Short mmCIF file of C-alpha atoms in Angstrom, two decimals:
data_model
loop_
_atom_site.label_atom_id
_atom_site.label_comp_id
_atom_site.label_asym_id
_atom_site.label_seq_id
_atom_site.Cartn_x
_atom_site.Cartn_y
_atom_site.Cartn_z
CA MET A 1 0.00 0.00 0.00
CA GLU A 2 1.30 3.40 -0.84
CA PHE A 3 0.83 6.40 1.35
CA PRO A 4 0.69 9.93 0.13
CA PRO A 5 3.89 11.97 0.71
CA ALA A 6 4.05 14.04 3.93
CA SER A 7 3.31 17.70 3.63
CA SER A 8 6.33 19.99 3.68
CA HIS A 9 4.63 23.02 5.22
CA ARG A 10 5.77 24.29 8.74
CA ALA A 11 3.71 23.93 11.87
CA PRO A 12 1.57 26.96 12.48
CA THR A 13 2.92 29.58 14.92
CA THR A 14 0.54 31.63 17.00
CA VAL A 15 1.63 35.13 17.99
CA ARG A 16 -0.30 36.89 20.73
CA ARG A 17 -0.32 40.64 20.78
CA ASN A 18 -1.61 42.78 23.57
CA PRO A 19 -4.35 45.08 22.56
CA PRO A 20 -3.26 48.70 22.18
CA ARG A 21 -3.85 50.96 25.17
CA ARG A 22 -5.52 54.22 24.80
CA ALA A 23 -3.61 57.22 26.15
CA LYS A 24 -5.40 59.47 28.55
CA GLN A 25 -6.16 62.90 27.34
CA THR A 26 -3.92 65.62 28.74
CA PRO A 27 -5.67 68.71 29.97
CA LEU A 28 -5.06 71.75 27.85
CA ALA A 29 -3.69 73.73 30.76
CA ALA A 30 -0.95 71.14 31.41
CA ALA A 31 0.11 70.65 27.83
CA PRO A 32 3.61 72.05 27.13
CA ASP A 33 4.21 74.74 24.57
CA PRO A 34 5.64 73.25 21.31
CA SER A 35 8.01 76.18 20.94
CA SER A 36 9.52 75.56 24.37
CA LEU A 37 10.13 71.89 23.54
CA SER A 38 12.04 72.72 20.42
CA SER A 39 14.20 75.27 22.23
CA ALA A 40 14.96 72.78 25.01
CA VAL A 41 16.00 70.12 22.54
CA ASP A 42 18.29 72.55 20.78
CA GLY A 43 20.01 73.43 24.11
CA ILE A 44 20.96 69.83 25.02
CA THR A 45 24.66 69.03 24.49
CA PRO A 46 25.13 66.07 22.15
CA PHE A 47 26.50 62.91 23.81
CA PRO A 48 30.13 62.24 22.67
CA LEU A 49 29.43 58.76 21.39
CA ASP A 50 32.07 58.91 18.66
CA GLU A 51 34.84 59.79 21.14
CA ILE A 52 33.92 56.94 23.46
CA LEU A 53 33.80 54.37 20.67
CA GLN A 54 37.05 55.42 19.03
CA PRO A 55 39.85 52.77 19.06
CA ASP A 56 42.25 54.75 21.29
CA PRO A 57 40.34 56.64 23.96
CA PRO A 58 42.27 59.41 25.73
CA GLN A 59 44.18 58.21 28.81
CA ILE A 60 43.47 59.96 32.10
CA PRO A 61 46.69 60.46 34.09
CA PRO A 62 46.62 58.82 37.54
CA PRO A 63 46.54 61.14 40.54
CA VAL A 64 49.92 61.94 42.02
CA PRO A 65 49.99 61.26 45.79
CA LYS A 66 51.06 64.12 47.95
CA SER A 67 54.48 63.51 49.42
CA PRO A 68 54.60 63.63 53.23
CA GLU A 69 56.40 66.45 54.88
CA PRO A 70 59.94 65.45 55.79
CA GLN A 71 60.59 65.09 59.52
CA SER A 72 63.50 66.86 60.99
CA ALA A 73 66.35 64.89 62.47
CA ASP A 74 65.72 66.47 65.86
CA SER A 75 62.10 65.27 66.05
CA SER A 76 62.98 61.67 65.11
CA GLU A 77 65.80 61.65 67.64
CA ASN A 78 63.47 62.96 70.33
CA LEU A 79 61.00 60.18 69.52
CA LYS A 80 63.70 57.54 69.96
CA ASN A 81 64.78 59.07 73.25
CA LYS A 82 61.18 59.17 74.44
CA ASN A 83 60.71 55.47 73.74
CA LYS A 84 63.96 54.62 75.48
CA SER A 85 63.38 56.93 78.46
CA SER A 86 63.07 55.42 81.90
CA CYS A 87 62.08 56.80 85.26
CA LEU A 88 64.04 54.17 87.22
CA ALA A 89 67.77 53.49 87.16
CA VAL A 90 69.72 50.84 89.05
CA ASN A 91 72.62 52.38 90.95
CA ASP A 92 74.07 49.21 92.45
CA SER A 93 72.87 45.97 93.97
CA HIS A 94 71.19 47.78 96.87
CA SER A 95 69.79 51.10 95.57
CA VAL A 96 67.83 52.70 92.72
CA THR A 97 67.22 56.25 91.51
CA LEU A 98 63.73 57.44 90.57
CA SER A 99 63.54 60.42 88.21
CA ALA A 100 60.36 62.44 87.73
CA GLN A 101 59.00 63.68 84.41
CA PRO A 102 59.67 67.35 83.66
CA SER A 103 55.91 68.02 83.61
CA LEU A 104 55.58 66.69 87.16
CA LEU A 105 58.34 68.76 88.69
CA ASP A 106 57.28 71.38 91.21
CA LEU A 107 58.68 73.15 94.20
CA LYS A 108 57.90 70.25 96.54
CA ARG A 109 59.28 67.46 94.34
CA THR A 110 62.94 67.03 93.48
CA LYS A 111 64.17 65.90 90.09
CA SER A 112 65.37 62.52 91.40
CA GLU A 113 65.11 60.42 94.54
CA VAL A 114 67.44 57.66 95.71
CA TYR A 115 66.01 54.60 97.46
CA ASP A 116 68.51 52.31 99.13
CA GLY A 117 68.67 49.60 101.76
CA PHE A 118 67.27 46.81 99.59
CA SER A 119 68.66 43.32 100.12
CA PHE A 120 69.28 43.07 96.39
CA VAL A 121 68.27 45.00 93.27
CA PHE A 122 67.87 43.02 90.06
CA PRO A 123 68.27 44.73 86.68
CA GLN A 124 65.67 44.31 83.98
CA ASP A 125 67.53 41.53 82.16
CA SER A 126 67.96 39.33 85.24
CA LEU A 127 67.16 35.64 84.87
CA GLN A 128 64.63 33.80 87.01
CA GLN A 129 67.38 31.53 88.31
CA GLU A 130 69.38 34.55 89.50
CA VAL A 131 66.37 35.86 91.42
CA TYR A 132 65.77 32.41 92.88
CA ASP A 133 69.34 32.01 94.10
CA LYS A 134 69.24 35.34 95.94
CA VAL A 135 65.65 35.37 97.23
CA MET A 136 64.00 31.96 97.28
CA ASN A 137 66.86 29.59 97.96
CA PRO A 138 67.43 30.81 101.57
CA LEU A 139 63.71 30.36 102.30
CA VAL A 140 63.71 26.81 100.90
CA LEU A 141 66.75 25.92 102.99
CA ASP A 142 65.00 27.22 106.12
CA PHE A 143 61.89 25.25 105.17
CA MET A 144 63.83 22.02 104.73
CA GLY A 145 65.45 22.76 108.08
CA GLY A 146 62.07 22.80 109.80
CA LYS A 147 61.26 26.54 109.78
CA ASN A 148 58.25 28.37 108.36
CA ALA A 149 58.87 30.89 105.59
CA LEU A 150 56.81 33.27 103.44
CA LEU A 151 57.51 34.92 100.07
CA VAL A 152 55.23 37.78 98.96
CA ALA A 153 55.22 39.50 95.55
CA MET A 154 54.05 43.13 95.52
CA GLY A 155 53.70 45.64 92.71
CA PRO A 156 51.24 47.48 90.46
CA THR A 157 49.04 45.56 88.07
CA GLY A 158 50.86 44.15 85.06
CA SER A 159 54.34 44.49 86.61
CA GLY A 160 55.18 40.77 86.35
CA LYS A 161 54.43 39.42 89.82
CA THR A 162 52.69 36.26 88.60
CA HIS A 163 55.47 35.60 86.08
CA THR A 164 58.07 35.98 88.83
CA MET A 165 56.23 33.53 91.08
CA PHE A 166 55.08 30.93 88.54
CA GLY A 167 56.90 31.67 85.29
CA CYS A 168 56.28 29.46 82.25
CA PRO A 169 57.50 26.02 81.10
CA ARG A 170 60.54 27.53 79.36
CA ASP A 171 61.26 30.03 82.15
CA PRO A 172 60.00 28.64 85.49
CA GLY A 173 59.45 31.00 88.40
CA MET A 174 60.05 30.83 92.14
CA LEU A 175 57.47 28.13 92.93
CA PRO A 176 58.48 25.58 90.24
CA LEU A 177 62.16 26.07 91.05
CA ALA A 178 61.44 25.60 94.76
CA LEU A 179 59.55 22.37 94.08
CA ARG A 180 62.48 21.10 92.01
CA GLN A 181 64.89 21.82 94.82
CA ILE A 182 62.66 20.21 97.44
CA PHE A 183 62.18 16.95 95.54
CA SER A 184 65.78 16.76 94.38
CA HIS A 185 66.84 17.02 98.03
CA ALA A 186 64.27 14.42 99.08
CA THR A 187 65.45 11.87 96.52
CA GLY A 188 69.14 12.53 97.04
CA SER A 189 69.34 12.68 100.83
CA GLY A 190 69.77 8.92 101.29
CA ASP A 191 69.07 9.11 105.03
CA PRO A 192 67.46 5.80 106.09
CA TYR A 193 66.47 7.22 109.47
CA SER A 194 64.27 10.00 108.15
CA SER A 195 61.05 10.01 106.18
CA SER A 196 59.38 13.02 104.58
CA SER A 197 55.94 13.64 103.14
CA TYR A 198 54.93 16.82 101.34
CA TYR A 199 51.44 18.28 101.03
CA LEU A 200 50.34 21.12 98.81
CA SER A 201 47.30 23.37 99.20
CA MET A 202 46.24 26.33 97.08
CA PHE A 203 43.46 28.88 97.58
CA GLU A 204 42.49 32.42 96.61
CA ILE A 205 40.88 35.34 98.41
CA TYR A 206 38.63 37.46 96.21
CA SER A 207 35.60 39.74 96.27
CA GLU A 208 32.54 38.97 94.15
CA ARG A 209 31.00 42.26 92.95
CA GLY A 210 32.18 43.98 96.11
CA LYS A 211 29.99 41.82 98.38
CA GLY A 212 32.55 40.98 101.02
CA GLU A 213 35.55 38.68 100.81
CA ARG A 214 35.45 35.01 99.95
CA ILE A 215 37.98 32.17 100.07
CA LEU A 216 37.94 29.51 97.37
CA ASP A 217 39.95 26.29 97.39
CA LEU A 218 41.81 26.00 94.07
CA SER A 219 42.30 22.25 94.28
CA PRO A 220 40.48 20.11 91.66
CA ASN A 221 37.51 19.48 93.99
CA GLY A 222 37.80 22.74 95.86
CA ILE A 223 34.90 24.49 97.63
CA ASP A 224 34.34 27.74 99.50
CA LEU A 225 36.41 27.96 102.68
CA SER A 226 36.21 29.85 105.94
CA LEU A 227 38.81 31.52 108.14
CA GLN A 228 38.82 31.02 111.90
CA GLN A 229 41.39 33.17 113.67
CA SER A 230 44.39 32.59 111.36
CA THR A 231 43.52 29.08 110.21
CA ILE A 232 41.76 28.07 107.00
CA LYS A 233 39.01 25.55 107.69
CA GLY A 234 38.05 22.95 105.11
CA HIS A 235 40.87 23.40 102.62
CA GLN A 236 42.19 20.31 100.89
CA GLU A 237 45.81 19.28 101.25
CA VAL A 238 46.99 17.00 98.46
CA MET A 239 49.93 14.74 99.08
CA ILE A 240 52.60 15.18 96.40
CA SER A 241 55.21 12.48 95.93
CA ASN A 242 57.10 13.90 92.94
CA LEU A 243 57.63 17.05 90.90
CA ALA A 244 55.16 16.11 88.14
CA GLU A 245 52.28 15.74 90.60
CA ALA A 246 53.07 19.09 92.21
CA GLU A 247 53.30 20.97 88.90
CA SER A 248 50.06 19.41 87.66
CA LEU A 249 48.25 20.47 90.82
CA VAL A 250 49.54 24.04 90.56
CA THR A 251 48.56 24.24 86.89
CA CYS A 252 44.98 23.17 87.68
CA GLY A 253 44.79 25.75 90.43
CA MET A 254 46.02 28.56 88.18
CA LEU A 255 43.34 27.71 85.61
CA LYS A 256 40.68 28.16 88.30
CA ARG A 257 42.08 31.44 89.58
CA ALA A 258 39.99 34.56 88.95
CA THR A 259 41.44 36.70 86.13
CA ALA A 260 40.10 39.39 83.79
CA ALA A 261 41.30 41.71 81.04
CA THR A 262 41.85 45.41 81.77
CA ASN A 263 43.45 48.28 79.89
CA SER A 264 46.65 47.70 81.88
CA ASN A 265 46.84 43.91 81.77
CA TYR A 266 45.14 41.49 79.39
CA GLN A 267 45.20 38.77 82.09
CA SER A 268 44.96 40.63 85.37
CA SER A 269 44.75 38.63 88.59
CA ARG A 270 41.60 39.54 90.51
CA SER A 271 42.47 37.71 93.73
CA GLN A 272 45.18 37.08 96.30
CA CYS A 273 46.62 33.62 95.60
CA ILE A 274 48.19 31.59 98.43
CA ILE A 275 50.17 28.35 97.97
CA ASN A 276 51.28 26.28 100.96
CA ILE A 277 53.80 23.46 100.90
CA ARG A 278 53.82 21.53 104.15
CA ALA A 279 56.54 19.09 105.11
CA ALA A 280 55.62 16.29 107.50
CA ARG A 281 59.00 14.98 108.54
CA LYS A 282 59.67 12.36 111.20
CA SER A 283 63.14 11.30 112.30
CA VAL A 284 63.46 7.82 113.74
CA ASP A 285 66.29 6.69 115.97
CA ASP A 286 66.91 3.23 117.38
CA GLU A 287 66.69 4.55 120.92
CA GLN A 288 64.46 7.64 120.68
CA HIS A 289 61.44 8.74 118.64
CA PHE A 290 61.14 12.43 117.82
CA PRO A 291 57.78 14.12 117.20
CA PRO A 292 56.97 15.06 113.59
CA ASN A 293 58.28 18.40 112.42
CA ASN A 294 55.68 20.25 110.31
CA ALA A 295 57.16 23.23 108.47
CA VAL A 296 55.20 25.32 105.94
CA LEU A 297 56.56 27.23 102.96
CA THR A 298 54.02 29.86 101.84
CA ILE A 299 54.04 31.76 98.55
CA ALA A 300 51.65 34.69 98.13
CA ASP A 301 50.97 36.29 94.75
CA LEU A 302 49.09 39.50 95.54
CA ALA A 303 46.89 41.20 92.98
CA GLY A 304 48.47 44.51 91.95
CA ALA A 305 47.13 47.88 93.00
CA GLU A 306 45.07 49.55 90.25
CA ARG A 307 44.18 53.10 89.26
CA GLU A 308 40.79 53.65 87.65
CA ARG A 309 42.13 56.15 85.11
CA LYS A 310 44.75 53.69 83.87
CA THR A 311 42.78 50.43 83.93
CA GLY A 312 39.46 51.84 82.71
CA ASN A 313 37.59 49.51 85.06
CA GLN A 314 33.87 50.02 85.52
CA GLY A 315 31.04 48.20 87.24
CA ALA A 316 32.07 44.85 88.70
CA ARG A 317 35.72 45.37 87.69
CA LEU A 318 35.81 48.65 89.59
CA LEU A 319 34.46 46.92 92.71
CA GLU A 320 37.22 44.32 92.36
CA SER A 321 39.78 47.13 92.10
CA ASN A 322 38.48 48.62 95.34
CA PHE A 323 38.92 45.26 97.06
CA ILE A 324 42.45 44.83 95.68
CA ASN A 325 43.52 48.35 96.64
CA ASN A 326 42.02 48.02 100.12
CA THR A 327 43.86 44.74 100.73
CA SER A 328 47.15 46.29 99.58
CA MET A 329 46.58 49.27 101.86
CA VAL A 330 45.87 47.08 104.92
CA PHE A 331 48.92 44.93 104.16
CA GLY A 332 51.07 48.06 104.06
CA LEU A 333 49.59 49.38 107.30
CA CYS A 334 50.47 46.13 109.05
CA LEU A 335 54.09 46.32 107.93
CA ARG A 336 54.35 49.98 108.90
CA SER A 337 52.93 49.23 112.33
CA LEU A 338 55.46 46.41 112.78
CA LEU A 339 58.30 48.77 111.84
CA GLU A 340 57.17 51.42 114.31
CA HIS A 341 56.83 48.80 117.04
CA GLN A 342 60.37 47.56 116.42
CA LYS A 343 61.72 51.10 116.60
CA ASN A 344 59.85 51.75 119.84
CA PRO A 345 58.85 48.54 121.65
CA LYS A 346 56.81 50.57 124.11
CA LYS A 347 54.50 51.58 121.28
CA PRO A 348 51.68 49.03 120.95
CA LEU A 349 51.40 47.00 117.78
CA HIS A 350 48.24 48.11 116.01
CA LYS A 351 46.04 45.24 114.90
CA HIS A 352 45.43 46.36 111.34
CA PHE A 353 45.47 42.73 110.24
CA LYS A 354 41.85 42.37 111.37
CA ASN A 355 40.67 44.49 108.43
CA SER A 356 41.17 41.88 105.67
CA LEU A 357 41.18 38.11 105.29
CA LEU A 358 44.67 38.09 103.77
CA THR A 359 46.28 39.90 106.69
CA ARG A 360 44.33 37.82 109.20
CA TYR A 361 45.73 34.67 107.60
CA LEU A 362 49.28 36.10 107.58
CA LYS A 363 48.95 37.45 111.11
CA TYR A 364 52.03 35.78 112.60
CA TYR A 365 54.24 36.97 109.74
CA LEU A 366 52.93 40.53 110.01
CA GLU A 367 53.65 40.48 113.74
CA GLY A 368 57.28 39.54 113.11
CA LYS A 369 57.01 36.05 114.59
CA LYS A 370 57.93 34.25 111.36
CA HIS A 371 60.35 34.87 108.49
CA MET A 372 58.94 36.82 105.53
CA THR A 373 60.57 38.09 102.31
CA LEU A 374 59.12 40.69 99.92
CA ILE A 375 59.71 40.95 96.17
CA LEU A 376 58.89 44.35 94.66
CA ASN A 377 58.05 44.34 90.94
CA LEU A 378 58.45 47.81 89.42
CA PHE A 379 57.85 49.54 86.08
CA ARG A 380 60.64 51.55 84.45
CA GLY A 381 58.73 53.59 81.84
CA ARG A 382 58.15 57.32 82.19
CA GLU A 383 54.40 56.85 81.88
CA ASP A 384 54.48 54.54 84.94
CA TYR A 385 56.22 57.04 87.21
CA ALA A 386 53.20 57.47 89.50
CA ASP A 387 52.83 53.73 90.18
CA THR A 388 56.56 53.21 90.70
CA SER A 389 56.90 56.23 92.97
CA PHE A 390 53.94 55.17 95.12
CA LEU A 391 55.27 51.65 95.65
CA LEU A 392 58.81 52.79 96.47
CA ARG A 393 57.57 55.38 98.95
CA GLN A 394 55.34 52.79 100.56
CA ALA A 395 57.71 49.82 100.64
CA SER A 396 61.16 51.33 101.12
CA PRO A 397 60.72 51.70 104.92
CA TYR A 398 59.92 47.97 105.15
CA MET A 399 63.55 47.19 104.39
CA LYS A 400 64.37 48.23 107.96
CA ILE A 401 62.13 45.55 109.48
CA LYS A 402 64.18 42.90 111.25
#
């Protein structure tokens, strides 16, 4: 069967067009004048299409930057001297000179003041080991000999007190170096007739939003503590048998310690941190038994005094600053009272220690009954003259305490 050939015409295409819209009539009053339209068209500047489309358009020169004004050699030299300027100079191993800024000089203030009588003055580039040999080593030897000892770090906020006390893994401070010495002596003594056990406790005294003082145990399972007379009740003593255990315990405690960022210090301590190392030592003889000898080595890292203008603290931080400054003031009053009492034994020893938990806990040291050593951390920059001057004026008389 044959079929007819297919048709070659295209498929039909339908085009839809919208119906035309009728324009609204414009009122006669609003219709423009034809003469004005022609004049307006004549006044329009023709668009430079030919210039834009030409193969080589004109190049616009780039703007020339204005050269800065040259600085004089004197101004650049003054800037270098300003950066290198210092308000504190080390005279020798026992004295320093404090120089005031020219803007602070007046009739009542001299250009420079000399403070002497320090046990030892360390320059800025001193190593931690050098500080330890001069300051901490005698205390550790007394401790291993059965005597109590206390090391306190004082200074304005951000002056390096915590670094001096604790340091870092590459540059250990007073506490890690003391633990190394204690355990190296314990393992190398070789005395079969003596046994020693060491216990470590760590706590902080702080103020929460200015609502009184609180004591917190910094051990792993630490809780709030209380102070009765000069004894901490409820704190946890952890037995440490080697250096690794001691360092791990201290690291955990430092992570729990209250810190905050201020304009003066990005990691400012907001509490007074106390670390106690207690030695329970018992000597055994074939014929006689001696009672255990419990000596305590205490290390106190005090929060630095703060000025509101410099730290920029507000709200809760400002209340913490008030607590820190008040504790520093009471601590200084206790030392000053002890100095006056030693100069004149007939003068009664004022009991300023009752005004803060820190001084109540350190009562026997502040009454001169136990051995205490102070480390002063100072700033050297011109802009820190006020803080450095205040601390030197406050602490320099303490060097006369026996």
